[in-house]
Structure formats: structure tokens, C-alpha cells
Short mmCIF file of C-alpha atoms in Angstrom, two decimals:
data_model
loop_
_atom_site.label_atom_id
_atom_site.label_comp_id
_atom_site.label_asym_id
_atom_site.label_seq_id
_atom_site.Cartn_x
_atom_site.Cartn_y
_atom_site.Cartn_z
CA MET M 1 -10.18 -20.19 -27.29
CA ASP M 2 -7.58 -22.48 -26.61
CA SER M 3 -4.97 -20.12 -27.95
CA LEU M 4 -6.11 -17.69 -25.36
CA GLY M 5 -5.99 -20.16 -22.40
CA SER M 6 -2.38 -21.06 -23.61
CA LEU M 7 -1.81 -17.09 -23.51
CA ASN M 8 -3.17 -16.85 -20.16
CA ALA M 9 -1.25 -19.67 -18.69
CA PHE M 10 2.13 -18.04 -20.29
CA VAL M 11 1.07 -14.56 -18.53
CA GLN M 12 0.52 -16.08 -15.11
CA ALA M 13 3.54 -18.21 -15.13
CA ALA M 14 5.42 -15.04 -16.57
CA GLU M 15 4.33 -12.88 -13.54
CA THR M 16 4.03 -15.45 -10.69
CA ARG M 17 7.75 -16.96 -12.13
CA SER M 18 6.50 -20.13 -11.40
CA PHE M 19 4.38 -22.87 -12.99
CA THR M 20 3.00 -24.16 -9.62
CA ALA M 21 1.84 -20.45 -8.42
CA ALA M 22 0.58 -20.09 -11.91
CA GLY M 23 -1.50 -23.53 -11.80
CA GLN M 24 -2.97 -22.44 -8.37
CA LYS M 25 -4.22 -19.43 -9.77
CA LEU M 26 -5.86 -20.73 -12.56
CA GLY M 27 -6.95 -23.88 -10.76
CA VAL M 28 -4.99 -26.34 -12.81
CA SER M 29 -1.70 -28.26 -12.28
CA SER M 30 1.51 -27.34 -12.57
CA SER M 31 2.19 -30.05 -15.29
CA ALA M 32 -1.08 -28.60 -17.34
CA ILE M 33 0.73 -25.11 -17.55
CA SER M 34 3.92 -26.31 -18.23
CA LYS M 35 2.36 -28.57 -20.99
CA ALA M 36 0.31 -25.22 -22.64
CA VAL M 37 3.64 -22.90 -22.86
CA ALA M 38 5.39 -26.05 -24.20
CA ARG M 39 2.75 -25.91 -26.89
CA LEU M 40 2.76 -22.19 -27.32
CA GLU M 41 6.75 -22.50 -27.74
CA GLU M 42 6.34 -25.17 -30.40
CA ARG M 43 3.73 -22.87 -32.23
CA LEU M 44 5.89 -19.69 -31.82
CA GLY M 45 9.07 -21.51 -32.69
CA VAL M 46 10.67 -19.56 -30.03
CA ARG M 47 11.96 -20.35 -26.28
CA LEU M 48 9.85 -18.40 -23.95
CA PHE M 49 11.70 -19.29 -20.70
CA HIS M 50 14.75 -20.55 -19.06
CA ARG M 51 13.87 -23.02 -16.83
CA SER M 52 15.51 -24.77 -13.84
CA THR M 53 14.26 -26.47 -11.08
CA ARG M 54 13.21 -23.53 -8.70
CA THR M 55 12.12 -21.06 -10.90
CA VAL M 56 11.53 -20.03 -14.69
CA THR M 57 12.36 -16.78 -16.08
CA LEU M 58 11.65 -14.92 -19.53
CA THR M 59 13.97 -15.19 -22.22
CA PRO M 60 14.43 -11.95 -24.31
CA GLU M 61 11.55 -13.12 -26.66
CA GLY M 62 9.35 -14.28 -23.70
CA ALA M 63 9.91 -10.72 -22.14
CA LEU M 64 8.72 -8.89 -25.50
CA PHE M 65 5.97 -11.52 -25.86
CA LEU M 66 4.77 -10.73 -22.48
CA GLU M 67 4.00 -7.17 -22.61
CA ARG M 68 2.17 -8.05 -26.27
CA CYS M 69 0.10 -10.57 -24.31
CA ARG M 70 -0.74 -8.04 -21.23
CA ARG M 71 -2.55 -5.37 -23.97
CA ILE M 72 -4.45 -8.05 -25.65
CA PHE M 73 -5.89 -9.22 -21.86
CA CYS M 74 -6.39 -5.44 -21.28
CA GLU M 75 -8.50 -5.07 -24.22
CA ILE M 76 -10.66 -8.33 -23.57
CA GLU M 77 -10.74 -7.01 -19.87
CA ALA M 78 -11.70 -3.33 -21.15
CA ALA M 79 -14.38 -5.30 -23.50
CA GLU M 80 -15.87 -7.31 -20.44
CA LEU M 81 -15.78 -3.99 -18.43
CA GLU M 82 -17.69 -1.90 -20.76
CA LEU M 83 -20.43 -4.78 -20.79
CA SER M 84 -20.72 -5.42 -16.92
CA GLN M 85 -20.73 -1.45 -16.18
CA THR M 86 -24.28 -1.65 -18.12
CA ARG M 87 -25.39 -4.14 -15.37
CA GLY M 88 -25.57 -1.74 -12.39
CA ALA M 89 -23.28 -0.72 -9.55
CA PRO M 90 -19.85 -2.10 -9.31
CA ARG M 91 -19.50 -5.13 -7.46
CA GLY M 92 -17.02 -8.11 -6.09
CA LYS M 93 -13.95 -8.53 -3.92
CA LEU M 94 -11.31 -6.00 -3.93
CA ARG M 95 -8.16 -7.19 -2.06
CA VAL M 96 -6.43 -4.47 -0.93
CA SER M 97 -2.73 -4.35 1.16
CA LEU M 98 -2.57 -1.28 3.63
CA PRO M 99 0.51 -0.69 6.07
CA LEU M 100 -0.10 -1.18 9.69
CA VAL M 101 -1.09 2.81 9.77
CA GLY M 102 -3.59 1.90 7.52
CA MET M 103 -5.67 0.91 10.80
CA LEU M 104 -6.29 4.47 11.30
CA MET M 105 -7.97 4.92 7.91
CA MET M 106 -11.04 2.78 9.00
CA PRO M 107 -13.50 5.48 9.14
CA THR M 108 -12.79 6.11 5.38
CA LEU M 109 -13.04 2.49 4.63
CA ALA M 110 -15.95 2.14 6.58
CA ALA M 111 -17.49 5.13 4.70
CA PHE M 112 -16.37 3.57 1.37
CA MET M 113 -18.28 0.44 2.35
CA ARG M 114 -21.52 2.01 3.27
CA ALA M 115 -21.45 4.00 -0.34
CA TRP M 116 -20.51 0.73 -2.44
CA PRO M 117 -22.21 -2.09 -0.29
CA GLU M 118 -21.83 -4.83 -3.31
CA ILE M 119 -18.16 -4.60 -3.30
CA GLU M 120 -16.30 -6.80 -0.41
CA LEU M 121 -13.07 -5.32 0.82
CA ASP M 122 -10.39 -8.04 1.71
CA LEU M 123 -8.30 -6.10 3.88
CA ASP M 124 -4.52 -6.91 4.41
CA PHE M 125 -2.76 -4.70 7.00
CA THR M 126 1.34 -5.44 7.14
CA ASP M 127 4.83 -3.31 6.90
CA ARG M 128 6.00 -5.88 4.59
CA LEU M 129 6.69 -4.86 0.89
CA VAL M 130 4.22 -7.21 -0.42
CA GLU M 131 4.48 -8.34 -3.97
CA VAL M 132 1.63 -7.07 -5.43
CA ILE M 133 1.28 -9.30 -8.63
CA GLU M 134 2.67 -12.61 -7.30
CA GLU M 135 0.58 -12.48 -4.02
CA GLY M 136 -2.50 -11.31 -6.26
CA PHE M 137 -3.57 -8.01 -4.68
CA ASP M 138 -5.81 -5.74 -6.42
CA ALA M 139 -4.12 -2.78 -4.97
CA VAL M 140 -1.83 -1.73 -2.35
CA VAL M 141 -1.72 1.41 -0.29
CA ARG M 142 2.10 2.45 0.37
CA THR M 143 4.31 5.38 1.46
CA GLY M 144 7.34 6.56 -0.55
CA GLU M 145 8.09 6.27 -4.53
CA ALA M 146 6.87 3.39 -6.66
CA SER M 147 9.75 1.40 -7.72
CA ASP M 148 8.19 -1.80 -9.87
CA SER M 149 7.53 -0.61 -13.61
CA ARG M 150 4.94 -2.92 -13.60
CA LEU M 151 2.63 -0.95 -11.32
CA MET M 152 0.65 2.35 -12.14
CA THR M 153 0.42 4.42 -9.22
CA ARG M 154 -2.02 7.52 -8.12
CA THR M 155 -1.14 9.70 -4.89
CA LEU M 156 -3.89 9.65 -2.47
CA GLY M 157 -2.61 12.51 -0.40
CA THR M 158 0.40 13.90 1.84
CA PHE M 159 0.71 14.08 5.25
CA ARG M 160 3.39 15.49 7.85
CA HIS M 161 4.47 14.69 11.32
CA LYS M 162 3.28 16.62 14.65
CA LEU M 163 4.98 16.62 18.24
CA VAL M 164 2.37 16.28 20.33
CA GLY M 165 1.32 15.90 24.09
CA SER M 166 -1.48 16.34 26.03
CA PRO M 167 -2.36 19.46 27.86
CA ALA M 168 -1.91 18.05 31.19
CA TYR M 169 1.52 16.64 30.48
CA PHE M 170 2.43 20.42 29.40
CA ALA M 171 0.96 21.86 32.57
CA GLU M 172 3.27 19.12 34.51
CA HIS M 173 6.26 19.20 32.86
CA GLY M 174 6.34 22.41 30.86
CA THR M 175 6.14 23.17 26.93
CA PRO M 176 9.37 22.52 25.05
CA LYS M 177 10.55 25.79 23.19
CA THR M 178 13.73 24.06 21.12
CA PRO M 179 14.34 20.41 19.99
CA ALA M 180 17.15 20.79 22.81
CA ASP M 181 14.51 21.17 25.35
CA LEU M 182 13.59 17.58 24.57
CA SER M 183 16.00 15.97 26.89
CA GLY M 184 14.24 16.94 29.96
CA HIS M 185 10.68 15.37 28.53
CA ARG M 186 9.70 11.79 27.88
CA GLY M 187 9.46 9.85 24.65
CA LEU M 188 6.82 7.87 23.35
CA ARG M 189 8.59 6.36 20.39
CA HIS M 190 7.16 4.41 17.17
CA LEU M 191 8.87 0.60 16.79
CA TYR M 192 9.47 -0.88 12.98
CA PRO M 193 8.14 -4.27 13.56
CA SER M 194 9.89 -5.31 10.42
CA THR M 195 13.24 -3.88 11.47
CA GLY M 196 12.92 -3.63 15.08
CA LYS M 197 14.50 0.15 15.13
CA ILE M 198 12.96 2.56 16.58
CA GLU M 199 12.29 5.60 14.14
CA ASP M 200 13.58 8.79 14.49
CA TRP M 201 11.70 12.04 14.79
CA PRO M 202 12.22 14.40 11.92
CA LEU M 203 13.37 17.70 14.05
CA HIS M 204 15.37 20.28 12.98
CA GLY M 205 17.02 23.17 14.94
CA LYS M 206 18.11 26.58 12.84
CA GLY M 207 18.03 24.67 9.69
CA ASN M 208 19.95 21.65 10.32
CA ALA M 209 18.84 18.05 11.58
CA THR M 210 18.99 17.95 15.24
CA PRO M 211 19.43 14.65 16.86
CA VAL M 212 16.57 13.97 19.53
CA ASN M 213 18.04 13.37 22.99
CA ILE M 214 15.15 12.49 24.90
CA PRO M 215 14.33 9.72 27.64
CA THR M 216 12.13 7.06 26.40
CA ALA M 217 8.90 6.26 28.32
CA ALA M 218 7.58 3.34 26.04
CA VAL M 219 8.18 1.79 22.63
CA ALA M 220 5.06 0.27 20.31
CA SER M 221 4.70 -1.21 16.84
CA ALA M 222 1.59 0.53 16.62
CA ILE M 223 0.57 4.01 16.60
CA GLU M 224 -2.53 3.54 18.50
CA PRO M 225 -1.01 2.85 21.52
CA LEU M 226 1.37 6.11 21.27
CA ILE M 227 -1.71 8.16 20.54
CA TYR M 228 -3.49 6.53 23.75
CA LEU M 229 -0.26 7.08 25.94
CA ALA M 230 -0.13 10.54 24.98
CA GLU M 231 -3.73 11.25 25.48
CA GLN M 232 -2.98 9.86 29.20
CA GLY M 233 -0.10 12.49 29.80
CA LEU M 234 2.45 10.01 29.70
CA GLY M 235 4.91 11.59 27.10
CA LEU M 236 5.13 13.15 23.65
CA ALA M 237 5.04 11.45 20.42
CA CYS M 238 5.80 12.76 17.00
CA LEU M 239 2.80 11.22 14.84
CA PRO M 240 1.31 11.83 11.29
CA ASP M 241 -1.21 14.29 11.08
CA PHE M 242 -4.04 12.29 9.54
CA ALA M 243 -3.87 9.87 12.65
CA ILE M 244 -4.59 12.39 15.23
CA ARG M 245 -6.90 14.94 13.65
CA ASP M 246 -10.06 14.66 15.87
CA GLN M 247 -7.50 14.84 18.82
CA LEU M 248 -6.22 17.86 17.74
CA ALA M 249 -9.72 19.09 17.36
CA ARG M 250 -10.92 18.42 20.29
CA GLY M 251 -7.83 19.60 22.35
CA SER M 252 -6.60 16.10 24.05
CA LEU M 253 -3.36 16.61 22.13
CA VAL M 254 -1.49 19.83 21.12
CA SER M 255 1.35 20.05 18.70
CA VAL M 256 4.62 21.76 19.78
CA LEU M 257 7.65 22.76 17.71
CA ASP M 258 5.97 22.93 14.63
CA ASP M 259 8.52 24.64 12.68
CA ALA M 260 11.18 22.30 13.98
CA VAL M 261 9.29 19.02 12.49
CA ARG M 262 9.95 18.72 8.75
CA HIS M 263 9.27 15.35 7.73
CA SER M 264 6.26 14.79 5.47
CA GLY M 265 4.98 11.88 3.31
CA THR M 266 2.88 10.67 0.51
CA PHE M 267 0.18 8.05 0.52
CA ARG M 268 -0.14 6.26 -3.00
CA ILE M 269 -2.12 3.52 -4.41
CA LEU M 270 -1.08 1.23 -6.68
CA TRP M 271 -2.24 -1.64 -8.93
CA PRO M 272 -1.07 -3.95 -11.94
CA SER M 273 -0.49 -2.01 -15.36
CA SER M 274 -1.74 -5.41 -16.65
CA ARG M 275 -4.97 -5.06 -15.49
CA HIS M 276 -7.73 -2.48 -16.65
CA LEU M 277 -9.09 0.20 -14.11
CA SER M 278 -11.84 -1.88 -13.00
CA PRO M 279 -14.98 -0.19 -11.82
CA LYS M 280 -14.92 -1.29 -8.47
CA LEU M 281 -10.92 -0.26 -8.06
CA ARG M 282 -12.02 2.85 -10.17
CA VAL M 283 -14.63 3.91 -7.29
CA PHE M 284 -12.03 2.65 -4.66
CA VAL M 285 -9.49 4.84 -5.66
CA ASP M 286 -11.75 7.99 -6.13
CA PHE M 287 -12.97 7.65 -2.91
CA MET M 288 -9.90 7.17 -0.91
CA THR M 289 -8.39 10.15 -3.12
CA GLU M 290 -11.46 12.33 -2.09
CA ASN M 291 -11.96 11.34 1.52
CA LEU M 292 -8.67 10.20 2.98
CA PHE M 293 -7.10 13.63 3.79
CA LYS M 294 -10.27 15.46 3.83
CA ALA M 295 -10.34 17.91 6.68
CA GLY M 296 -13.02 17.73 9.48
#
């Protein structure tokens, strides 16, 4: 068991690239982590880390050893999970990072909580690109491609953008027939909080990208205010379809220029490959996949 403790200290130090952070995760001092790794290096007869005053990095031997250790802990976790599954429903805390637009996923998340009441959700909403492993998340929901080879991924669903306004707005300002007509309308624009840049509207005319020349009525760093302002007849907004499904269904928003809006995206859930897909994470992934983009 002392050997397993040393291996765990090594894995945590390797994944966090810090003896201090590894100690915090394991509830011991950085000195205890350093000594455990030193004993492991002495027993193996190889150096596992390059050490500096600010960080630690793996040696080639350390990188090889890390992969083997991950497999060892995956097998241990799998064995524990096989036993835990016999004790009843999935339970425990599930720490998940979601983009700010994830606030619009709350009906699905609430339904998950009702379906699995013994799972405690710890939700972090941010457009910052979090470090999944280093920051201790069980999973993250993101758009775009996964670039970290240490993460497993599964597609939750796809979405596309729609250009929308209220019936009252179109009655007052007219309905645009081409992207060029937008110069006579009012734009409700999304601002990326992480960069301060206004999101482009993905419009195409006759097969080519078309710059949007539309006067701006308002900008917001979240989507919910844009939905509200559009429903109030104060302008047009370009929004992901899953965010306005209810508004489109009841007619408080109407989409225009559907053939000109070409952008689509994909939501994915990612989790550390070094961790077995636990019962609580498995049911979360399955539930989100089945329900997040379900019509109606």
C-alpha cells in the first residue's frame, strides 16, 4: 500500500506539474510529495522529474512511467466501481465546467437532478478554457474540437445559428430578404467576455461570406439578455437554435434569412482519460446526450 501511495503522489505531481498542487489534492504537504517521489526514484533507479524552483516536468522515463501508472489506477478504479455499482444508484459529487451559454441548459440539468437525486452537481459556468485535470473537474462541456490528448470525448449534439426578431419588430421595420438588407435594421450583438470582441454573424450571400453592415442597438456578454431584447422588438439577434427553441415554437421570435446563416457547431463532453467512466459520470453523459437537443 505504501507503493501505491508513492505511485499516487507521482501521478498527481505529474498531472498538476506541481508538488504543492499535488499535496493539496491529496491532503499532505508538498514536502511529503517530494519525499514520496524521491523514494520512488531511488527504488526505480531513474529520475522521473526535472525540478526547478517554479515547476516540475517529466523526464522521458517519467512520461513512460506515468502512462503505466494511469493504467494501474484505472484498473483499481474499475474494480472499485464494479463493487460500488452493486450498492445501488450512482451518487456523489460531479464537478462540471460549462460555457456561459450553458445557463440555457438548465432545464436539462434540472431534469437530470430529478432523475438522479443522489448525485450532487457542482457547476462552474465560464468561457475560460479551464484545465480539466489540473483544476480537478470530472468533466467539461465545450464547443469545438478537443485538443488535449489526455481527455476522452463524446459528442452531445450539434446546433446552428438563426437570425431572429419578434413579429412586432418585423411589422415595424420590414423583413430582410438578403444579407445586404440588414443595413437598415438594428443589431443585438454578442460580446465575447474573454476577448472583448463582438461575435460575427455567419451570413453568406450567393455562396460567399457576407460582411454584416448592421447598426448596433445593443451588445451583451451573455445570450439571455439578447433573447429578451429581441422578444421586446428592439432588434435582430443571431443565436444558437437550442437557446431559442421555445421562443420559436410559441412565435415570440421568428427566424429570417435561414438560407444565408451557415454556421453550425458541436457540443462535446470531455473527461480525463486517466479516470474510469464512473457510474455518476456515465449517467450524466448519457442523460445529456439523450435530452440536451431533444425537440420539444
